[in-house]
Amino acid sequence: MSSPSIRIAVLHFSHETVTFLRNDTTIDDFIYPGSPARGEELLQFDPKSYMGGFVKMAREFDGVELVGIESPWWPKTSIGSGWVTNEAYEAFAGRMIAELEDSDPFHGVYLSLHGAMAVRGVARPEAELARRVREVVGRTAFIAATFDLHGNEDEEFLKHADMAFAVKYFPHYDGYLQGERAARTLVRAIRGDYKPASATVKVPIISPTVLQWTGASPWMDLVQRALTWEAREPDLYVNVFFGFPFADVPDVGMTIQTLTNGNAELASDVARDMAATAWRQREALLNSTRVHSISEGVALAKQAVQRGETPVVLADHSDRSGSATWLLKEIIAQDLSNTLIATITDAVTTARLKAEGAKAGDAFDMEVGGLVDESAGTPVRVQGTILKAVEAYGQFWVSIRFGRDNVLILSTYLVQIMEPFSLLHMDLDIGAFQVMAIKSRVHFRRGFHDNGFARTILLVEPPEPFLGTVRLDGLPYENVDLKRFYPYGNPAFPK
Ligand SMILES: [Zn+2]
């Protein structure tokens, strides 16, 4: 005997938008081989993350039919582009809604989201998508979503959707797990075995992402408390959104969401407990990570090398375009040796090198990086020898040896190096360098810190408060009043 069929529509629409970047995220940025995708192609897109977990778990239930609705994958600019144009949002959301309308009815909808998408003219893009989906599928269908903990969300999303599952860790280790939970809870809800009752509490804390590593207290304590609540109460789910401060949108800041099986009081109690826990630790949350100026960081790196405390990671956390040259400039000025700089994003130079057929052994003498906006600084002249030039992962990569055993890698787009072995396509064992200068805020800790690999870790940012700065009050917000948030004002804890 087979169970009655359950039809679930699957949609994906994600971006983490740095609205202070000048280059808008356009329709074209979402269109490339493989994106948009529909049907099985969409369902198989990201097998190790949210989508993979959702699909695997949903298919463990009898009679579940998943329908992949045409959806764009992440834009090819990744997180290196600004405001999503209204045209792009309307084009893709519009097609999703039209396809849902033209389909047979659905019992459920899965929205694979990030939460920090910022769209011109749409204040809360994820909640707006949920609202439009609800209009099509009606009150009897269930809508479940997965989120990145950097999502900027408030109570609006769960007014339209029933369930949300956010990753707990930063680096985000548990996307697949949250996808699995979304699938199981959605199927249970459709079968009448789970009656979503949720609560949302905004916590007036705004924090730069570089401070939010969950590998150490006090951020780790927030994760642990959420896990403890989930362990204590069957069918309870706790989301702690740290928020993404580089999107100039009205729902920035920290948010707690809880989800229970028909127990609104429990949802409210746990949400308030989590919010109060975070609020009590607000000072430590903002002050547990040290960020150095670039000149100080490079000097400290040099001292660490002299003491033999290598490898050293120098992470310019603030570079949001990938093109920033501040750290490269300082490495040259202070004459560091045996240093890897990975990467400087330079679309123009890499395109030119590709067109010229650049290859290993060629002499290199060009200005690289900078210019895309003031945060990227000025181009830096590098003279050396090309080690490798290769097309990989949808972009053109060039490695150049220069100075005293230094290697610079140019890329077409912003690249966050997260693991010492992630540059194997460049034939580089990056663990062999004494110093690694990378562009990452927290994600690098998965491969350099959580495993004890790097002996010295130095986070740096330029002296000016550029768009990825920890000094958020240096940013030109138009839709956010920082005084409503700790540490920039003295907000009252929400009653
Ligand atoms: Zn994130």
mmCIF file with all atom_site columns, N, CA, C and O in Angstrom, residues 75-108:
data_model
loop_
_atom_site.group_PDB
_atom_site.id
_atom_site.type_symbol
_atom_site.label_atom_id
_atom_site.label_alt_id
_atom_site.label_comp_id
_atom_site.label_asym_id
_atom_site.label_entity_id
_atom_site.label_seq_id
_atom_site.pdbx_PDB_ins_code
_atom_site.Cartn_x
_atom_site.Cartn_y
_atom_site.Cartn_z
_atom_site.occupancy
_atom_site.B_iso_or_equiv
_atom_site.pdbx_formal_charge
_atom_site.auth_seq_id
_atom_site.auth_comp_id
_atom_site.auth_asym_id
_atom_site.auth_atom_id
_atom_site.pdbx_PDB_model_num
ATOM 1   N N  . PRO A 1 75  ? 24.223 34.488 -7.262  1.00 0.00 ? 75  PRO A N  1
ATOM 2   C CA . PRO A 1 75  ? 24.792 35.219 -8.390  1.00 0.00 ? 75  PRO A CA 1
ATOM 3   C C  . PRO A 1 75  ? 26.265 34.867 -8.552  1.00 0.00 ? 75  PRO A C  1
ATOM 4   O O  . PRO A 1 75  ? 26.929 34.496 -7.578  1.00 0.00 ? 75  PRO A O  1
ATOM 5   N N  . LYS A 1 76  ? 26.749 34.991 -9.784  1.00 0.00 ? 76  LYS A N  1
ATOM 6   C CA . LYS A 1 76  ? 28.143 34.604 -10.017 1.00 0.00 ? 76  LYS A CA 1
ATOM 7   C C  . LYS A 1 76  ? 29.113 35.540 -9.317  1.00 0.00 ? 76  LYS A C  1
ATOM 8   O O  . LYS A 1 76  ? 30.276 35.205 -9.110  1.00 0.00 ? 76  LYS A O  1
ATOM 9   N N  . THR A 1 77  ? 28.643 36.711 -8.908  1.00 0.00 ? 77  THR A N  1
ATOM 10  C CA . THR A 1 77  ? 29.476 37.630 -8.140  1.00 0.00 ? 77  THR A CA 1
ATOM 11  C C  . THR A 1 77  ? 29.630 37.155 -6.701  1.00 0.00 ? 77  THR A C  1
ATOM 12  O O  . THR A 1 77  ? 30.362 37.767 -5.925  1.00 0.00 ? 77  THR A O  1
ATOM 13  N N  . SER A 1 78  ? 28.922 36.080 -6.346  1.00 0.00 ? 78  SER A N  1
ATOM 14  C CA . SER A 1 78  ? 28.910 35.578 -4.968  1.00 0.00 ? 78  SER A CA 1
ATOM 15  C C  . SER A 1 78  ? 28.505 36.712 -4.021  1.00 0.00 ? 78  SER A C  1
ATOM 16  O O  . SER A 1 78  ? 27.494 37.357 -4.244  1.00 0.00 ? 78  SER A O  1
ATOM 17  N N  . ILE A 1 79  ? 29.325 36.962 -2.986  1.00 0.00 ? 79  ILE A N  1
ATOM 18  C CA . ILE A 1 79  ? 28.961 38.023 -2.049  1.00 0.00 ? 79  ILE A CA 1
ATOM 19  C C  . ILE A 1 79  ? 29.651 39.336 -2.399  1.00 0.00 ? 79  ILE A C  1
ATOM 20  O O  . ILE A 1 79  ? 29.667 40.260 -1.601  1.00 0.00 ? 79  ILE A O  1
ATOM 21  N N  . GLY A 1 80  ? 30.171 39.421 -3.621  1.00 0.00 ? 80  GLY A N  1
ATOM 22  C CA . GLY A 1 80  ? 30.915 40.620 -4.029  1.00 0.00 ? 80  GLY A CA 1
ATOM 23  C C  . GLY A 1 80  ? 30.097 41.615 -4.826  1.00 0.00 ? 80  GLY A C  1
ATOM 24  O O  . GLY A 1 80  ? 30.639 42.352 -5.643  1.00 0.00 ? 80  GLY A O  1
ATOM 25  N N  . SER A 1 81  ? 28.774 41.647 -4.627  1.00 0.00 ? 81  SER A N  1
ATOM 26  C CA . SER A 1 81  ? 27.971 42.640 -5.340  1.00 0.00 ? 81  SER A CA 1
ATOM 27  C C  . SER A 1 81  ? 26.897 43.214 -4.434  1.00 0.00 ? 81  SER A C  1
ATOM 28  O O  . SER A 1 81  ? 26.479 42.592 -3.456  1.00 0.00 ? 81  SER A O  1
ATOM 29  N N  . GLY A 1 82  ? 26.456 44.432 -4.787  1.00 0.00 ? 82  GLY A N  1
ATOM 30  C CA . GLY A 1 82  ? 25.557 45.204 -3.942  1.00 0.00 ? 82  GLY A CA 1
ATOM 31  C C  . GLY A 1 82  ? 24.084 44.959 -4.235  1.00 0.00 ? 82  GLY A C  1
ATOM 32  O O  . GLY A 1 82  ? 23.715 43.896 -4.744  1.00 0.00 ? 82  GLY A O  1
ATOM 33  N N  . TRP A 1 83  ? 23.258 45.969 -3.905  1.00 0.00 ? 83  TRP A N  1
ATOM 34  C CA . TRP A 1 83  ? 21.801 45.883 -4.040  1.00 0.00 ? 83  TRP A CA 1
ATOM 35  C C  . TRP A 1 83  ? 21.370 44.990 -5.208  1.00 0.00 ? 83  TRP A C  1
ATOM 36  O O  . TRP A 1 83  ? 21.806 45.190 -6.339  1.00 0.00 ? 83  TRP A O  1
ATOM 37  N N  . VAL A 1 84  ? 20.484 44.067 -4.932  1.00 0.00 ? 84  VAL A N  1
ATOM 38  C CA . VAL A 1 84  ? 19.846 43.306 -6.002  1.00 0.00 ? 84  VAL A CA 1
ATOM 39  C C  . VAL A 1 84  ? 18.846 44.259 -6.663  1.00 0.00 ? 84  VAL A C  1
ATOM 40  O O  . VAL A 1 84  ? 18.058 44.908 -5.955  1.00 0.00 ? 84  VAL A O  1
ATOM 41  N N  . THR A 1 85  ? 18.907 44.369 -7.972  1.00 0.00 ? 85  THR A N  1
ATOM 42  C CA . THR A 1 85  ? 17.994 45.308 -8.632  1.00 0.00 ? 85  THR A CA 1
ATOM 43  C C  . THR A 1 85  ? 16.557 44.819 -8.466  1.00 0.00 ? 85  THR A C  1
ATOM 44  O O  . THR A 1 85  ? 16.302 43.618 -8.356  1.00 0.00 ? 85  THR A O  1
ATOM 45  N N  . ASN A 1 86  ? 15.639 45.768 -8.471  1.00 0.00 ? 86  ASN A N  1
ATOM 46  C CA . ASN A 1 86  ? 14.224 45.425 -8.381  1.00 0.00 ? 86  ASN A CA 1
ATOM 47  C C  . ASN A 1 86  ? 13.826 44.556 -9.573  1.00 0.00 ? 86  ASN A C  1
ATOM 48  O O  . ASN A 1 86  ? 13.067 43.593 -9.440  1.00 0.00 ? 86  ASN A O  1
ATOM 49  N N  . GLU A 1 87  ? 14.404 44.880 -10.716 1.00 0.00 ? 87  GLU A N  1
ATOM 50  C CA . GLU A 1 87  ? 14.133 44.122 -11.944 1.00 0.00 ? 87  GLU A CA 1
ATOM 51  C C  . GLU A 1 87  ? 14.524 42.646 -11.780 1.00 0.00 ? 87  GLU A C  1
ATOM 52  O O  . GLU A 1 87  ? 13.773 41.743 -12.156 1.00 0.00 ? 87  GLU A O  1
ATOM 53  N N  . ALA A 1 88  ? 15.694 42.412 -11.186 1.00 0.00 ? 88  ALA A N  1
ATOM 54  C CA . ALA A 1 88  ? 16.152 41.025 -10.999 1.00 0.00 ? 88  ALA A CA 1
ATOM 55  C C  . ALA A 1 88  ? 15.238 40.279 -10.032 1.00 0.00 ? 88  ALA A C  1
ATOM 56  O O  . ALA A 1 88  ? 14.824 39.143 -10.290 1.00 0.00 ? 88  ALA A O  1
ATOM 57  N N  . TYR A 1 89  ? 14.909 40.922 -8.925  1.00 0.00 ? 89  TYR A N  1
ATOM 58  C CA . TYR A 1 89  ? 14.035 40.268 -7.937  1.00 0.00 ? 89  TYR A CA 1
ATOM 59  C C  . TYR A 1 89  ? 12.682 39.940 -8.555  1.00 0.00 ? 89  TYR A C  1
ATOM 60  O O  . TYR A 1 89  ? 12.181 38.810 -8.437  1.00 0.00 ? 89  TYR A O  1
ATOM 61  N N  . GLU A 1 90  ? 12.103 40.934 -9.217  1.00 0.00 ? 90  GLU A N  1
ATOM 62  C CA . GLU A 1 90  ? 10.764 40.731 -9.787  1.00 0.00 ? 90  GLU A CA 1
ATOM 63  C C  . GLU A 1 90  ? 10.793 39.682 -10.892 1.00 0.00 ? 90  GLU A C  1
ATOM 64  O O  . GLU A 1 90  ? 9.855  38.898 -11.039 1.00 0.00 ? 90  GLU A O  1
ATOM 65  N N  . ALA A 1 91  ? 11.866 39.656 -11.671 1.00 0.00 ? 91  ALA A N  1
ATOM 66  C CA . ALA A 1 91  ? 11.950 38.685 -12.764 1.00 0.00 ? 91  ALA A CA 1
ATOM 67  C C  . ALA A 1 91  ? 11.921 37.260 -12.207 1.00 0.00 ? 91  ALA A C  1
ATOM 68  O O  . ALA A 1 91  ? 11.114 36.430 -12.625 1.00 0.00 ? 91  ALA A O  1
ATOM 69  N N  . PHE A 1 92  ? 12.790 36.993 -11.228 1.00 0.00 ? 92  PHE A N  1
ATOM 70  C CA . PHE A 1 92  ? 12.883 35.611 -10.740 1.00 0.00 ? 92  PHE A CA 1
ATOM 71  C C  . PHE A 1 92  ? 11.714 35.265 -9.826  1.00 0.00 ? 92  PHE A C  1
ATOM 72  O O  . PHE A 1 92  ? 11.123 34.187 -9.959  1.00 0.00 ? 92  PHE A O  1
ATOM 73  N N  . ALA A 1 93  ? 11.363 36.167 -8.901  1.00 0.00 ? 93  ALA A N  1
ATOM 74  C CA . ALA A 1 93  ? 10.220 35.885 -8.020  1.00 0.00 ? 93  ALA A CA 1
ATOM 75  C C  . ALA A 1 93  ? 8.953  35.751 -8.871  1.00 0.00 ? 93  ALA A C  1
ATOM 76  O O  . ALA A 1 93  ? 8.123  34.865 -8.624  1.00 0.00 ? 93  ALA A O  1
ATOM 77  N N  . GLY A 1 94  ? 8.832  36.605 -9.872  1.00 0.00 ? 94  GLY A N  1
ATOM 78  C CA . GLY A 1 94  ? 7.649  36.573 -10.738 1.00 0.00 ? 94  GLY A CA 1
ATOM 79  C C  . GLY A 1 94  ? 7.503  35.235 -11.445 1.00 0.00 ? 94  GLY A C  1
ATOM 80  O O  . GLY A 1 94  ? 6.402  34.671 -11.530 1.00 0.00 ? 94  GLY A O  1
ATOM 81  N N  . ARG A 1 95  ? 8.612  34.715 -11.949 1.00 0.00 ? 95  ARG A N  1
ATOM 82  C CA . ARG A 1 95  ? 8.555  33.416 -12.652 1.00 0.00 ? 95  ARG A CA 1
ATOM 83  C C  . ARG A 1 95  ? 8.258  32.281 -11.690 1.00 0.00 ? 95  ARG A C  1
ATOM 84  O O  . ARG A 1 95  ? 7.565  31.327 -12.047 1.00 0.00 ? 95  ARG A O  1
ATOM 85  N N  . MET A 1 96  ? 8.798  32.378 -10.487 1.00 0.00 ? 96  MET A N  1
ATOM 86  C CA . MET A 1 96  ? 8.499  31.335 -9.491  1.00 0.00 ? 96  MET A CA 1
ATOM 87  C C  . MET A 1 96  ? 6.999  31.317 -9.196  1.00 0.00 ? 96  MET A C  1
ATOM 88  O O  . MET A 1 96  ? 6.372  30.247 -9.172  1.00 0.00 ? 96  MET A O  1
ATOM 89  N N  . ILE A 1 97  ? 6.438  32.481 -8.956  1.00 0.00 ? 97  ILE A N  1
ATOM 90  C CA . ILE A 1 97  ? 5.016  32.568 -8.605  1.00 0.00 ? 97  ILE A CA 1
ATOM 91  C C  . ILE A 1 97  ? 4.156  32.094 -9.775  1.00 0.00 ? 97  ILE A C  1
ATOM 92  O O  . ILE A 1 97  ? 3.190  31.336 -9.592  1.00 0.00 ? 97  ILE A O  1
ATOM 93  N N  . ALA A 1 98  ? 4.529  32.499 -10.984 1.00 0.00 ? 98  ALA A N  1
ATOM 94  C CA . ALA A 1 98  ? 3.755  32.084 -12.159 1.00 0.00 ? 98  ALA A CA 1
ATOM 95  C C  . ALA A 1 98  ? 3.784  30.565 -12.304 1.00 0.00 ? 98  ALA A C  1
ATOM 96  O O  . ALA A 1 98  ? 2.761  29.939 -12.614 1.00 0.00 ? 98  ALA A O  1
ATOM 97  N N  . GLU A 1 99  ? 4.943  29.968 -12.068 1.00 0.00 ? 99  GLU A N  1
ATOM 98  C CA . GLU A 1 99  ? 5.046  28.507 -12.194 1.00 0.00 ? 99  GLU A CA 1
ATOM 99  C C  . GLU A 1 99  ? 4.226  27.801 -11.114 1.00 0.00 ? 99  GLU A C  1
ATOM 100 O O  . GLU A 1 99  ? 3.578  26.778 -11.387 1.00 0.00 ? 99  GLU A O  1
ATOM 101 N N  . LEU A 1 100 ? 4.243  28.343 -9.897  1.00 0.00 ? 100 LEU A N  1
ATOM 102 C CA . LEU A 1 100 ? 3.418  27.767 -8.823  1.00 0.00 ? 100 LEU A CA 1
ATOM 103 C C  . LEU A 1 100 ? 1.941  27.848 -9.199  1.00 0.00 ? 100 LEU A C  1
ATOM 104 O O  . LEU A 1 100 ? 1.174  26.909 -8.974  1.00 0.00 ? 100 LEU A O  1
ATOM 105 N N  . GLU A 1 101 ? 1.536  28.992 -9.781  1.00 0.00 ? 101 GLU A N  1
ATOM 106 C CA . GLU A 1 101 ? 0.133  29.179 -10.166 1.00 0.00 ? 101 GLU A CA 1
ATOM 107 C C  . GLU A 1 101 ? -0.295 28.197 -11.247 1.00 0.00 ? 101 GLU A C  1
ATOM 108 O O  . GLU A 1 101 ? -1.430 27.714 -11.262 1.00 0.00 ? 101 GLU A O  1
ATOM 109 N N  . ASP A 1 102 ? 0.642  27.895 -12.153 1.00 0.00 ? 102 ASP A N  1
ATOM 110 C CA . ASP A 1 102 ? 0.318  27.012 -13.280 1.00 0.00 ? 102 ASP A CA 1
ATOM 111 C C  . ASP A 1 102 ? 0.380  25.533 -12.916 1.00 0.00 ? 102 ASP A C  1
ATOM 112 O O  . ASP A 1 102 ? 0.006  24.685 -13.726 1.00 0.00 ? 102 ASP A O  1
ATOM 113 N N  . SER A 1 103 ? 0.892  25.225 -11.714 1.00 0.00 ? 103 SER A N  1
ATOM 114 C CA . SER A 1 103 ? 1.066  23.818 -11.333 1.00 0.00 ? 103 SER A CA 1
ATOM 115 C C  . SER A 1 103 ? -0.175 23.293 -10.624 1.00 0.00 ? 103 SER A C  1
ATOM 116 O O  . SER A 1 103 ? -1.017 24.068 -10.176 1.00 0.00 ? 103 SER A O  1
ATOM 117 N N  . ASP A 1 104 ? -0.256 21.962 -10.517 1.00 0.00 ? 104 ASP A N  1
ATOM 118 C CA . ASP A 1 104 ? -1.262 21.357 -9.646  1.00 0.00 ? 104 ASP A CA 1
ATOM 119 C C  . ASP A 1 104 ? -0.988 21.833 -8.217  1.00 0.00 ? 104 ASP A C  1
ATOM 120 O O  . ASP A 1 104 ? 0.135  22.227 -7.903  1.00 0.00 ? 104 ASP A O  1
ATOM 121 N N  . PRO A 1 105 ? -1.994 21.765 -7.342  1.00 0.00 ? 105 PRO A N  1
ATOM 122 C CA . PRO A 1 105 ? -1.804 22.283 -5.980  1.00 0.00 ? 105 PRO A CA 1
ATOM 123 C C  . PRO A 1 105 ? -0.666 21.578 -5.227  1.00 0.00 ? 105 PRO A C  1
ATOM 124 O O  . PRO A 1 105 ? -0.376 20.411 -5.474  1.00 0.00 ? 105 PRO A O  1
ATOM 125 N N  . PHE A 1 106 ? -0.053 22.344 -4.330  1.00 0.00 ? 106 PHE A N  1
ATOM 126 C CA . PHE A 1 106 ? 1.013  21.805 -3.491  1.00 0.00 ? 106 PHE A CA 1
ATOM 127 C C  . PHE A 1 106 ? 0.542  21.700 -2.039  1.00 0.00 ? 106 PHE A C  1
ATOM 128 O O  . PHE A 1 106 ? -0.218 22.537 -1.569  1.00 0.00 ? 106 PHE A O  1
ATOM 129 N N  . HIS A 1 107 ? 1.049  20.670 -1.344  1.00 0.00 ? 107 HIS A N  1
ATOM 130 C CA . HIS A 1 107 ? 0.777  20.539 0.090   1.00 0.00 ? 107 HIS A CA 1
ATOM 131 C C  . HIS A 1 107 ? 1.790  21.323 0.917   1.00 0.00 ? 107 HIS A C  1
ATOM 132 O O  . HIS A 1 107 ? 1.538  21.659 2.071   1.00 0.00 ? 107 HIS A O  1
ATOM 133 N N  . GLY A 1 108 ? 2.934  21.536 0.308   1.00 0.00 ? 108 GLY A N  1
ATOM 134 C CA . GLY A 1 108 ? 3.982  22.233 1.038   1.00 0.00 ? 108 GLY A CA 1
ATOM 135 C C  . GLY A 1 108 ? 4.948  22.926 0.091   1.00 0.00 ? 108 GLY A C  1
ATOM 136 O O  . GLY A 1 108 ? 5.011  22.606 -1.108  1.00 0.00 ? 108 GLY A O  1
#
